[in-house]
Coordinates of C-alpha atoms and ligand atoms in Angstrom, one line a residue:
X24 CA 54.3 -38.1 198.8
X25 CA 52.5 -34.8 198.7
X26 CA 49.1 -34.8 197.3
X27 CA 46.8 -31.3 196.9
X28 CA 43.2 -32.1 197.7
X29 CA 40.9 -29.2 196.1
X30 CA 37.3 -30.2 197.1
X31 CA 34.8 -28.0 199.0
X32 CA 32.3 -30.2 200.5
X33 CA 33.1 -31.1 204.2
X34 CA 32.1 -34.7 204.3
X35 CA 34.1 -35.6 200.9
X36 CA 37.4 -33.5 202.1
X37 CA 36.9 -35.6 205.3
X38 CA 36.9 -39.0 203.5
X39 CA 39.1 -38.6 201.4
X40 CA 41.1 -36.6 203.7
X41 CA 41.2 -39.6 206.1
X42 CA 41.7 -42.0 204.1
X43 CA 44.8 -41.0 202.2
X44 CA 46.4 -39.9 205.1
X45 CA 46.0 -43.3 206.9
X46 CA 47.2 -44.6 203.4
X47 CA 50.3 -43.0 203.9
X48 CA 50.0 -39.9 202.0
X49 CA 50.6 -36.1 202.7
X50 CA 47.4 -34.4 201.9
X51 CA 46.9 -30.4 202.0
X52 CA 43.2 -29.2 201.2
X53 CA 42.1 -26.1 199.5
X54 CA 38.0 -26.2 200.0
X55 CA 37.8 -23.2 197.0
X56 CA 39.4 -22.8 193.7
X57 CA 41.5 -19.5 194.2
X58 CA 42.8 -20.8 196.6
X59 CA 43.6 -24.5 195.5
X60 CA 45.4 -22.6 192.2
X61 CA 47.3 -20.7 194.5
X62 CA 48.6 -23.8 196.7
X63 CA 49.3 -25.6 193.4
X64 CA 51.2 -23.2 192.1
X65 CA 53.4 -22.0 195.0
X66 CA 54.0 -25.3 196.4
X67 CA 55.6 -28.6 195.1
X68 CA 52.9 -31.6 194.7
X69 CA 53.3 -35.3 193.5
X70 CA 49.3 -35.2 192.5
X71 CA 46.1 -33.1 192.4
X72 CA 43.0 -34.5 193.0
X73 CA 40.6 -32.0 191.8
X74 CA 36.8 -31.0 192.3
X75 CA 35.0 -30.2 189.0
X76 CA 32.3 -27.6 190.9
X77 CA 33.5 -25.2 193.2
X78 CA 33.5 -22.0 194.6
X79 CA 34.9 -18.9 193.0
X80 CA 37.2 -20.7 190.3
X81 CA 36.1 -24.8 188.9
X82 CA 37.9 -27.7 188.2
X83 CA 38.3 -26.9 184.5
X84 CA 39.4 -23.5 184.7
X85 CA 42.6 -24.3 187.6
X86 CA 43.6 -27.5 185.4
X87 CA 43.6 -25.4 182.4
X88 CA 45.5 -22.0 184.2
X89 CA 47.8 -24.9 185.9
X90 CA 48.8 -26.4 182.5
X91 CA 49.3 -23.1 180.8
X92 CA 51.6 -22.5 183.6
X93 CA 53.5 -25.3 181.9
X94 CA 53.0 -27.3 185.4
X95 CA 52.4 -30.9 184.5
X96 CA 51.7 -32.0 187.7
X97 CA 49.0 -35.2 187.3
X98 CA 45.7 -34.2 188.3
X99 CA 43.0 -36.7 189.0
X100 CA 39.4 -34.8 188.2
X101 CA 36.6 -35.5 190.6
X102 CA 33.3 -35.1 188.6
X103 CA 29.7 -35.8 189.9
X104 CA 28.1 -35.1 187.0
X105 CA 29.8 -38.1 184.8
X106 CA 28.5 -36.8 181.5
X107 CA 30.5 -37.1 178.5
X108 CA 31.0 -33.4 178.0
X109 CA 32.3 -33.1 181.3
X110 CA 34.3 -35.5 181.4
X111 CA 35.9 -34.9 177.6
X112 CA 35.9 -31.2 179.4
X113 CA 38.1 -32.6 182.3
X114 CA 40.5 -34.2 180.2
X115 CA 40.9 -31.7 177.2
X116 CA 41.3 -28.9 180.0
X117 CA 44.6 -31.1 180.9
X118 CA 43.4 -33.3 183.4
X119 CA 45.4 -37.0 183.4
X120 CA 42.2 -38.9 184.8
X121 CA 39.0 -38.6 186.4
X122 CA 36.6 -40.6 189.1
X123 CA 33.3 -40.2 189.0
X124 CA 31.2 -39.5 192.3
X125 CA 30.1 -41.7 194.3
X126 CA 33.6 -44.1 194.5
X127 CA 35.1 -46.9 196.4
X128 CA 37.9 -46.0 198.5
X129 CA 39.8 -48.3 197.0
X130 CA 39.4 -47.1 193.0
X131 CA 40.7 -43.9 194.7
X132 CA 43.9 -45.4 195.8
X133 CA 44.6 -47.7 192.5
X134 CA 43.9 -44.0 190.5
X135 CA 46.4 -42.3 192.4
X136 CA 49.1 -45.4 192.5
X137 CA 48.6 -45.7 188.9
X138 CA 49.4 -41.6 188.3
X139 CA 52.1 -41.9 190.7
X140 CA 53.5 -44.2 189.0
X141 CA 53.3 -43.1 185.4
X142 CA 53.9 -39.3 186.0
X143 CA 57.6 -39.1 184.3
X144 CA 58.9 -36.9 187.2
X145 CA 59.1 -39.9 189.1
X146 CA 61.4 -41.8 187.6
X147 CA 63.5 -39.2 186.0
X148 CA 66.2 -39.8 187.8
X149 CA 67.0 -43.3 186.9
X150 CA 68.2 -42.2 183.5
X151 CA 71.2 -39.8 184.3
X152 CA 73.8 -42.1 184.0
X153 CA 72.9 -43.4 180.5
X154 CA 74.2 -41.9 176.9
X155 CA 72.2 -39.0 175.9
X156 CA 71.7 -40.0 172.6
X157 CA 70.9 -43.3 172.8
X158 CA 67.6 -42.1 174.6
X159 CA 66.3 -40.1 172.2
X160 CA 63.2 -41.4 170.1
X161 CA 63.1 -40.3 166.9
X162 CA 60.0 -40.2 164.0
X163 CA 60.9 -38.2 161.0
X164 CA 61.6 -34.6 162.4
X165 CA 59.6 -35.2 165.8
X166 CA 62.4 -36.1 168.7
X167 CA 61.0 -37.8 172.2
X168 CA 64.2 -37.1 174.9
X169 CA 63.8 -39.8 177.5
X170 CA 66.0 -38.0 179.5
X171 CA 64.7 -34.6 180.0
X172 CA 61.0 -35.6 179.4
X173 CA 60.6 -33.7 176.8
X174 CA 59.9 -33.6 172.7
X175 CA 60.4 -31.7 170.3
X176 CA 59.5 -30.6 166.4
X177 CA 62.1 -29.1 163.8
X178 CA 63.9 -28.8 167.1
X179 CA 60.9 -26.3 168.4
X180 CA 59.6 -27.6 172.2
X181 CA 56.3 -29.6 172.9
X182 CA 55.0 -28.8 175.8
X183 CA 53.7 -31.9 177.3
X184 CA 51.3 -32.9 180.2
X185 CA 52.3 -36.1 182.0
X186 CA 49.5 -38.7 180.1
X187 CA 50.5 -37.0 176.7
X188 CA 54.1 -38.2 177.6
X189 CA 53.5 -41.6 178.0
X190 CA 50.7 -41.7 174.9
X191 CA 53.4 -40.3 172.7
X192 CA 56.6 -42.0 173.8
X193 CA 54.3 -45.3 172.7
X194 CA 53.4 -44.4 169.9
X195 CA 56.7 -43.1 168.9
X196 CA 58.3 -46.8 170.7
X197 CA 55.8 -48.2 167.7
X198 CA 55.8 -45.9 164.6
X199 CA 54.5 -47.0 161.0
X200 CA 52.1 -49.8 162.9
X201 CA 48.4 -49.5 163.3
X202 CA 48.0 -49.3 167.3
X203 CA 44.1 -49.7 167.8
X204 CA 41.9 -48.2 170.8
X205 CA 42.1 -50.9 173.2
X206 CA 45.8 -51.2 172.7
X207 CA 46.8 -47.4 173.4
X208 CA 44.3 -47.6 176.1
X209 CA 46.1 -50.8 177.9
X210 CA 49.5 -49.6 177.2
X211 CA 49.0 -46.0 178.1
X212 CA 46.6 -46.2 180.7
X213 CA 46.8 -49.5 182.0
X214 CA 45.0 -53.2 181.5
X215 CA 43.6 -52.3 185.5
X216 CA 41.6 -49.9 184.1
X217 CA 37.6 -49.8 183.4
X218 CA 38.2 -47.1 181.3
X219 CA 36.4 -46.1 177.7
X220 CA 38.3 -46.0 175.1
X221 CA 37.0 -42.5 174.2
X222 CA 40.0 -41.0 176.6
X223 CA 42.2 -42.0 173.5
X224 CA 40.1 -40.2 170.7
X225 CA 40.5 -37.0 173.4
X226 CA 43.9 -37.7 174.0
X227 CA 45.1 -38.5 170.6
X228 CA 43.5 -35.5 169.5
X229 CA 44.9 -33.4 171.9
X230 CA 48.4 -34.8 171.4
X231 CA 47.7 -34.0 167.3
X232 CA 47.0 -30.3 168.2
X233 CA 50.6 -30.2 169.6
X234 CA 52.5 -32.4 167.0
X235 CA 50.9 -31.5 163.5
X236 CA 51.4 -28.1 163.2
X237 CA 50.2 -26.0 160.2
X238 CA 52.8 -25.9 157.5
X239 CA 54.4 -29.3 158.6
X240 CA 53.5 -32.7 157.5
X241 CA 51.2 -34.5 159.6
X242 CA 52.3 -37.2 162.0
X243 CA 49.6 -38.7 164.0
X244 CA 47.0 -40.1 161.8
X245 CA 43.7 -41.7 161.8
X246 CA 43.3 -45.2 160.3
X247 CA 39.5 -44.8 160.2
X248 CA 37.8 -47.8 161.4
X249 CA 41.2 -49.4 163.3
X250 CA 42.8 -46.8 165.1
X251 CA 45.9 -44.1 165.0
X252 CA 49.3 -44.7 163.8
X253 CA 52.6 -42.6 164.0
X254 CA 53.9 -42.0 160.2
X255 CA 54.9 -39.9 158.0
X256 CA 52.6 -38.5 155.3
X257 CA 53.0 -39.7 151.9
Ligands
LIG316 CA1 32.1 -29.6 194.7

C-alpha cells in the first residue's frame, strides 16, 4: 500500500512517518505543496494524507487541482485549525475526510483503514466476471455502473470522487425512501465514526451540483426537517 504524506513540519512527518511505516505502509513525503501535487500526480498512490497550511501551494488548493485532474485518489485532510469553514473547505475542495490536530495514533490508522477500504479502486476487480448489465443502478435517467465506477446522466459522465461514489450508489441502492442524516452518515461513512453529520449536508450538496443539472429534473432532494431522498420530481 502506497500512501503520499504532504506535511511540512518535521516532528509531525516524523510521527506519522514512523508510525505508518511500522504499520505496514509505504509512505513517500512531500514537506511543501508544489511538490506534494507533483508526487501525486506523477506517481500512483492508494491514499493522501494531506496538510491544510503549507508552503508555497495549501491543502485546499492540491486537493482541488488533484480532483480537477479527475484523480480520485482518497485524501485524508489534516487541519489544525478544526473550524467549520475549514473543515467544510476541506471537504468541498474534494477531500474524502479529515483529522483534526492533535490525534491519536490510532484514529489515524482506523481513518486510513476505513478509506482503504471504501475507495472503489480497491475492490474493482472483484466484479469483472459478473453480467454487465445486471450491475448497473438505475434512477430515472441517472445510471450508477458498478463495474466501471462510474455514473452517468442522459448518458453524459459524472465525474466522481471516491466518498461521492459510495454516498450515491446508497442512495441510488434506496431511491424514493426518506434516508435521514444519521443513516447516510453510518452507511456511507461508517457506524465507527465520531463524525458530525454536517459532512452529509456538504456532501449531499456537493453530489447535487453534479446530478441536478440546469434544464433536467432534479434528483436529489431535501425532505426539510428529515433528510434527502433520491426521486424523481413530480
Ligand atoms: Ca502545516
Amino acid at each position: 500500500m502506497k500512501l503520499l504524506l504532504i506535511e511540512d513540519e518535521p516532528s509531525v512527518v516524523s510521527f506519522i512517518h514512523r508510525y505508518l511505516t511500522e504499520a505496514g505502509y509505504d509512505v513517500s513525503v512531500a514537506m511543501d505543496g508544489h511538490s506534494g501535487l507533483q508526487m501525486a500526480t506523477e506517481h500512483s498512490f492508494q491514499l493522501i494524507i494531506l496538510d491544510v497550511m503549507l508552503p508555497g501551494m495549501n491543502g485546499i488548493a492540491i486537493c482541488k487541482a488533484l480532483r480537477k485532474q479527475n484523480d480520485a485518489t482518497p485524501i485524508l485532510m489534516l487541519t489544525a485549525l478544526g473550524s467549520t469553514e475549514n473543515v467544510v473547505a476541506g471537504l468541498d475542495s474534494g477531500a474524502d475526510d479529515y483529522l483534526v490536530k492533535p490525534f491519536k495514533q490510532a484514529e489515524l490508522l482506523a481513518r486510513i483503514r476505513s478509506l482503504l477500504r471504501r475507495n472503489p479502486d480497491s475492490v474493482a476487480n472483484t466484479t469483472t466476471n459478473v453480467n454487465h448489465n445486471a450491475n448497473v443502478l438505475k434512477v430515472a435517467d441517472l445510471e450508477l455502473d458498478l463495474n466501471t465506477k462510474s455514473a452517468s446522466r442522459y448518458g453524459e459522465n459524472i465525474v466522481l470522487t471516491a466518498t461521492e461514489y459510495r454516498l450515491l450508489e446508497y442512495m441510488m441502492r434506496n431511491p424514493r425512501r426518506v434516508l435521514s442524516r444519521m443513516e447516510i452518515l453510518e452507511n456511507v461513512w461508517g457506524i465507527d465514526f465520531n463524525m458530525n453529520t454536517k459532512v452529509v449536508d456538504v456532501y449531499v450538496n456537493y453530489l447535487r451540483k453534479k446530478v441536478n443539472r440546469k434544464e433536467q429534473p432534479a434528483l436529489i432532494q431535501t425532505v426539510v426537517g428529515m433528510g434527502y431522498m433520491l426521486k424523481e420530481e413530480e
